[in-house]
Each structure stands twice: as structure tokens, then as C-alpha cells.
PDB file of C-alpha atoms in Angstrom:
ATOM      1  CA  MET A   1      43.863 181.409  46.731  1.00  0.00           C
ATOM      2  CA  LEU A   2      45.331 182.271  50.119  1.00  0.00           C
ATOM      3  CA  THR A   3      45.275 185.881  51.203  1.00  0.00           C
ATOM      4  CA  ASN A   4      46.213 187.560  54.425  1.00  0.00           C
ATOM      5  CA  LYS A   5      42.811 189.202  54.457  1.00  0.00           C
ATOM      6  CA  THR A   6      41.127 189.575  57.840  1.00  0.00           C
ATOM      7  CA  LEU A   7      37.377 190.033  58.110  1.00  0.00           C
ATOM      8  CA  THR A   8      35.836 191.336  61.338  1.00  0.00           C
ATOM      9  CA  PHE A   9      32.281 190.887  62.620  1.00  0.00           C
ATOM     10  CA  ILE A  10      30.320 191.630  65.784  1.00  0.00           C
ATOM     11  CA  THR A  11      27.466 189.359  66.864  1.00  0.00           C
ATOM     12  CA  HIS A  12      25.057 190.221  69.657  1.00  0.00           C
ATOM     13  CA  SER A  13      23.407 186.866  70.346  1.00  0.00           C
ATOM     14  CA  ALA A  14      23.852 183.131  69.876  1.00  0.00           C
ATOM     15  CA  GLU A  15      21.394 183.338  66.978  1.00  0.00           C
ATOM     16  CA  GLU A  16      23.529 185.978  65.220  1.00  0.00           C
ATOM     17  CA  THR A  17      26.648 183.872  65.818  1.00  0.00           C
ATOM     18  CA  ILE A  18      24.948 180.814  64.296  1.00  0.00           C
ATOM     19  CA  LEU A  19      23.797 182.926  61.329  1.00  0.00           C
ATOM     20  CA  LEU A  20      27.361 184.125  60.740  1.00  0.00           C
ATOM     21  CA  GLY A  21      28.517 180.498  60.929  1.00  0.00           C
ATOM     22  CA  THR A  22      25.931 179.589  58.285  1.00  0.00           C
ATOM     23  CA  LYS A  23      27.245 182.315  55.975  1.00  0.00           C
ATOM     24  CA  ILE A  24      30.825 181.128  56.491  1.00  0.00           C
ATOM     25  CA  GLY A  25      29.813 177.495  55.988  1.00  0.00           C
ATOM     26  CA  LYS A  26      28.190 178.241  52.622  1.00  0.00           C
ATOM     27  CA  MET A  27      31.565 179.461  51.339  1.00  0.00           C
ATOM     28  CA  LEU A  28      33.717 176.575  52.580  1.00  0.00           C
ATOM     29  CA  LYS A  29      35.220 174.016  50.238  1.00  0.00           C
ATOM     30  CA  PRO A  30      36.485 170.462  50.769  1.00  0.00           C
ATOM     31  CA  GLY A  31      39.880 170.594  52.461  1.00  0.00           C
ATOM     32  CA  ASP A  32      39.250 173.885  54.275  1.00  0.00           C
ATOM     33  CA  ILE A  33      40.575 173.985  57.829  1.00  0.00           C
ATOM     34  CA  ILE A  34      39.338 176.435  60.448  1.00  0.00           C
ATOM     35  CA  ALA A  35      41.535 176.940  63.503  1.00  0.00           C
ATOM     36  CA  MET A  36      39.238 178.327  66.195  1.00  0.00           C
ATOM     37  CA  GLN A  37      40.641 180.401  68.998  1.00  0.00           C
ATOM     38  CA  GLY A  38      38.867 181.904  71.976  1.00  0.00           C
ATOM     39  CA  THR A  39      38.298 181.549  75.679  1.00  0.00           C
ATOM     40  CA  LEU A  40      36.005 179.048  77.355  1.00  0.00           C
ATOM     41  CA  ALA A  41      32.377 179.817  76.386  1.00  0.00           C
ATOM     42  CA  ALA A  42      33.473 182.295  73.709  1.00  0.00           C
ATOM     43  CA  GLY A  43      31.122 180.753  71.146  1.00  0.00           C
ATOM     44  CA  LYS A  44      33.310 178.289  69.219  1.00  0.00           C
ATOM     45  CA  THR A  45      30.743 175.492  69.234  1.00  0.00           C
ATOM     46  CA  THR A  46      27.925 177.972  68.599  1.00  0.00           C
ATOM     47  CA  ILE A  47      29.468 179.215  65.353  1.00  0.00           C
ATOM     48  CA  THR A  48      30.214 175.588  64.406  1.00  0.00           C
ATOM     49  CA  LYS A  49      26.467 174.903  64.632  1.00  0.00           C
ATOM     50  CA  GLY A  50      25.905 177.480  61.896  1.00  0.00           C
ATOM     51  CA  ILE A  51      28.654 176.022  59.723  1.00  0.00           C
ATOM     52  CA  ALA A  52      27.042 172.596  60.124  1.00  0.00           C
ATOM     53  CA  GLN A  53      23.656 174.011  59.082  1.00  0.00           C
ATOM     54  CA  ALA A  54      25.210 175.342  55.872  1.00  0.00           C
ATOM     55  CA  LEU A  55      26.655 171.877  55.200  1.00  0.00           C
ATOM     56  CA  GLU A  56      23.134 170.437  55.638  1.00  0.00           C
ATOM     57  CA  ILE A  57      24.134 168.367  58.650  1.00  0.00           C
ATOM     58  CA  GLN A  58      21.085 167.133  60.540  1.00  0.00           C
ATOM     59  CA  ASP A  59      22.868 165.935  63.703  1.00  0.00           C
ATOM     60  CA  THR A  60      22.994 168.036  66.868  1.00  0.00           C
ATOM     61  CA  ILE A  61      26.397 169.690  67.142  1.00  0.00           C
ATOM     62  CA  THR A  62      27.991 169.473  70.572  1.00  0.00           C
ATOM     63  CA  SER A  63      31.423 170.317  71.870  1.00  0.00           C
ATOM     64  CA  PRO A  64      33.847 167.430  71.261  1.00  0.00           C
ATOM     65  CA  THR A  65      35.747 168.223  74.475  1.00  0.00           C
ATOM     66  CA  PHE A  66      35.610 164.697  75.871  1.00  0.00           C
ATOM     67  CA  CYS A  67      35.647 162.667  72.640  1.00  0.00           C
ATOM     68  CA  LEU A  68      38.267 164.933  70.940  1.00  0.00           C
ATOM     69  CA  ILE A  69      36.847 164.441  67.419  1.00  0.00           C
ATOM     70  CA  SER A  70      33.238 164.376  66.241  1.00  0.00           C
ATOM     71  CA  GLU A  71      32.442 163.482  62.631  1.00  0.00           C
ATOM     72  CA  TYR A  72      29.285 164.712  60.926  1.00  0.00           C
ATOM     73  CA  TYR A  73      28.021 164.120  57.395  1.00  0.00           C
ATOM     74  CA  GLY A  74      26.012 166.386  55.121  1.00  0.00           C
ATOM     75  CA  LYS A  75      26.945 167.954  51.769  1.00  0.00           C
ATOM     76  CA  MET A  76      30.504 167.140  52.821  1.00  0.00           C
ATOM     77  CA  PRO A  77      32.060 165.736  55.991  1.00  0.00           C
ATOM     78  CA  LEU A  78      32.642 168.010  58.972  1.00  0.00           C
ATOM     79  CA  TYR A  79      35.406 167.027  61.369  1.00  0.00           C
ATOM     80  CA  HIS A  80      34.944 168.950  64.623  1.00  0.00           C
ATOM     81  CA  MET A  81      37.989 168.628  66.876  1.00  0.00           C
ATOM     82  CA  ASP A  82      38.720 169.929  70.347  1.00  0.00           C
ATOM     83  CA  VAL A  83      42.377 169.796  71.368  1.00  0.00           C
ATOM     84  CA  TYR A  84      41.919 171.478  74.758  1.00  0.00           C
ATOM     85  CA  ARG A  85      42.823 168.307  76.661  1.00  0.00           C
ATOM     86  CA  LEU A  86      45.883 167.486  74.560  1.00  0.00           C
ATOM     87  CA  ASP A  87      49.342 168.231  75.896  1.00  0.00           C
ATOM     88  CA  GLY A  88      50.642 169.502  72.587  1.00  0.00           C
ATOM     89  CA  ALA A  89      51.217 169.028  68.885  1.00  0.00           C
ATOM     90  CA  GLU A  90      52.686 165.528  69.184  1.00  0.00           C
ATOM     91  CA  GLU A  91      49.478 164.180  70.724  1.00  0.00           C
ATOM     92  CA  PHE A  92      47.526 165.820  67.901  1.00  0.00           C
ATOM     93  CA  ILE A  93      49.685 164.090  65.301  1.00  0.00           C
ATOM     94  CA  ASN A  94      49.184 160.767  67.083  1.00  0.00           C
ATOM     95  CA  LEU A  95      45.399 161.108  66.724  1.00  0.00           C
ATOM     96  CA  GLY A  96      45.808 160.380  63.003  1.00  0.00           C
ATOM     97  CA  THR A  97      44.120 163.545  61.790  1.00  0.00           C
ATOM     98  CA  ASP A  98      45.911 163.730  58.420  1.00  0.00           C
ATOM     99  CA  ASP A  99      43.043 162.054  56.561  1.00  0.00           C
ATOM    100  CA  MET A 100      40.676 164.637  57.985  1.00  0.00           C
ATOM    101  CA  LEU A 101      42.874 167.685  57.490  1.00  0.00           C
ATOM    102  CA  TYR A 102      43.803 166.747  53.942  1.00  0.00           C
ATOM    103  CA  GLY A 103      40.586 164.967  52.972  1.00  0.00           C
ATOM    104  CA  ASP A 104      37.325 165.838  51.308  1.00  0.00           C
ATOM    105  CA  GLY A 105      35.652 167.556  54.231  1.00  0.00           C
ATOM    106  CA  VAL A 106      35.935 170.642  56.405  1.00  0.00           C
ATOM    107  CA  SER A 107      37.970 170.496  59.621  1.00  0.00           C
ATOM    108  CA  ILE A 108      37.197 172.762  62.568  1.00  0.00           C
ATOM    109  CA  ILE A 109      39.668 172.707  65.434  1.00  0.00           C
ATOM    110  CA  GLU A 110      38.765 174.304  68.774  1.00  0.00           C
ATOM    111  CA  TRP A 111      41.648 175.463  71.010  1.00  0.00           C
ATOM    112  CA  SER A 112      43.909 175.382  67.947  1.00  0.00           C
ATOM    113  CA  GLU A 113      46.494 177.615  69.638  1.00  0.00           C
ATOM    114  CA  LYS A 114      48.033 174.408  71.022  1.00  0.00           C
ATOM    115  CA  ILE A 115      48.741 172.846  67.621  1.00  0.00           C
ATOM    116  CA  MET A 116      49.181 175.699  65.110  1.00  0.00           C
ATOM    117  CA  SER A 117      52.657 174.415  64.204  1.00  0.00           C
ATOM    118  CA  GLU A 118      51.023 171.291  62.718  1.00  0.00           C
ATOM    119  CA  LEU A 119      48.461 173.050  60.548  1.00  0.00           C
ATOM    120  CA  PRO A 120      49.032 174.042  56.913  1.00  0.00           C
ATOM    121  CA  LYS A 121      49.598 177.671  55.951  1.00  0.00           C
ATOM    122  CA  LYS A 122      46.212 177.783  54.207  1.00  0.00           C
ATOM    123  CA  THR A 123      44.435 177.318  57.554  1.00  0.00           C
ATOM    124  CA  ILE A 124      41.712 179.881  58.241  1.00  0.00           C
ATOM    125  CA  ILE A 125      42.000 181.311  61.746  1.00  0.00           C
ATOM    126  CA  LEU A 126      38.686 182.160  63.396  1.00  0.00           C
ATOM    127  CA  ARG A 127      39.172 184.103  66.613  1.00  0.00           C
ATOM    128  CA  ILE A 128      36.223 184.836  68.925  1.00  0.00           C
ATOM    129  CA  THR A 129      36.584 187.433  71.661  1.00  0.00           C
ATOM    130  CA  PRO A 130      33.691 188.023  74.088  1.00  0.00           C
ATOM    131  CA  GLN A 131      33.077 191.719  74.728  1.00  0.00           C
ATOM    132  CA  ASP A 132      32.016 193.380  77.991  1.00  0.00           C
ATOM    133  CA  ASP A 133      28.507 194.038  76.624  1.00  0.00           C
ATOM    134  CA  GLY A 134      27.943 190.330  75.849  1.00  0.00           C
ATOM    135  CA  SER A 135      28.608 190.652  72.138  1.00  0.00           C
ATOM    136  CA  ARG A 136      31.294 188.675  70.290  1.00  0.00           C
ATOM    137  CA  LEU A 137      34.110 190.083  68.173  1.00  0.00           C
ATOM    138  CA  ILE A 138      34.752 187.487  65.469  1.00  0.00           C
ATOM    139  CA  GLU A 139      37.809 187.727  63.242  1.00  0.00           C
ATOM    140  CA  LEU A 140      38.600 185.558  60.234  1.00  0.00           C
ATOM    141  CA  GLU A 141      42.264 185.560  59.188  1.00  0.00           C
ATOM    142  CA  ASN A 142      43.569 184.038  55.942  1.00  0.00           C
ATOM    143  CA  TRP A 143      40.057 184.201  54.530  1.00  0.00           C
ATOM    144  CA  GLY A 144      40.497 183.875  50.777  1.00  0.00           C
ATOM    145  CA  ASN A 145      36.912 182.997  49.876  1.00  0.00           C
ATOM    146  CA  GLY A 146      35.597 186.498  49.260  1.00  0.00           C
ATOM    147  CA  GLU A 147      33.390 188.781  51.288  1.00  0.00           C
ATOM    148  CA  ILE A 148      30.741 187.372  53.605  1.00  0.00           C
ATOM    149  CA  GLN A 149      27.350 188.986  53.106  1.00  0.00           C
TER     150      GLN A 149
END
């Protein structure tokens, strides 16, 4: 069920950000799409590491900046995409991502601001905003999976 619910969190370290990612990951279902938004070094890949832990992925998670898409396998597939280097939505479509977005895994898209027009309405938006004190403000929009404990 899609809701317009927004959940807000503050993390104070990379470890706390990974832990939050783990909690989010435990609640994800096949077909879920997370559109990540945030500045360079905001923590997008860090929170993805936690999501991957929850999906029991053993591989080391790295930013897919240069390869565009990294695929990992655990309890379900994780498709980690980085569209920073793309010129727009048309290039994203040409990557052939439909099988990933509408498949049996979880898709995480860094720098999703560039391609939001191509994502389904059910997409979960995860926005990370670094704060002056070094903490991270993390907002989840369209989160319909319940509260995160």
C-alpha cells in the first residue's frame, strides 16, 4: 500500500547510518525501488551497505559511479544504480533497467533526481542531507511499510 508518509531520522556516524539501512532493508519487498537523493558524500552508499546486510549479501558494496549498475545477490537481488554520469532520463531508459525495476529484487538508484520522471509512483524516496555537526538528516517519503524501529 502506497502512502504519502514521510519518516525522518538523524544519524551521527557511518555505523548509525548502516544500522538504519539494515532496519530499512529488513522491511523491503521484491519490486521495491528506492530513489536516493543527496549531495556528494552524503551517505548514499553507506546506507546501501546496511540495506545489503539485511538482504544477507556477502559482497562488499561500493559506489557504482563508474559501472552505473552493480548487481548483488542474497535473500533477493539488489540492483544498485548510480545515474550521476547520465545526461538524463533517455539514457536511463536505454540502459535496459525495466527488468530490474519491475523484477524480483530491490532497486536502489543514487542521484535519482535526474530520472524521477521514469520511476513508478510507488518509488520510495530516500533523501540524505548532511548537517553542519556531521550528522545526517535522512527522510523516507512514500514509505508504506510501517514504522522503522
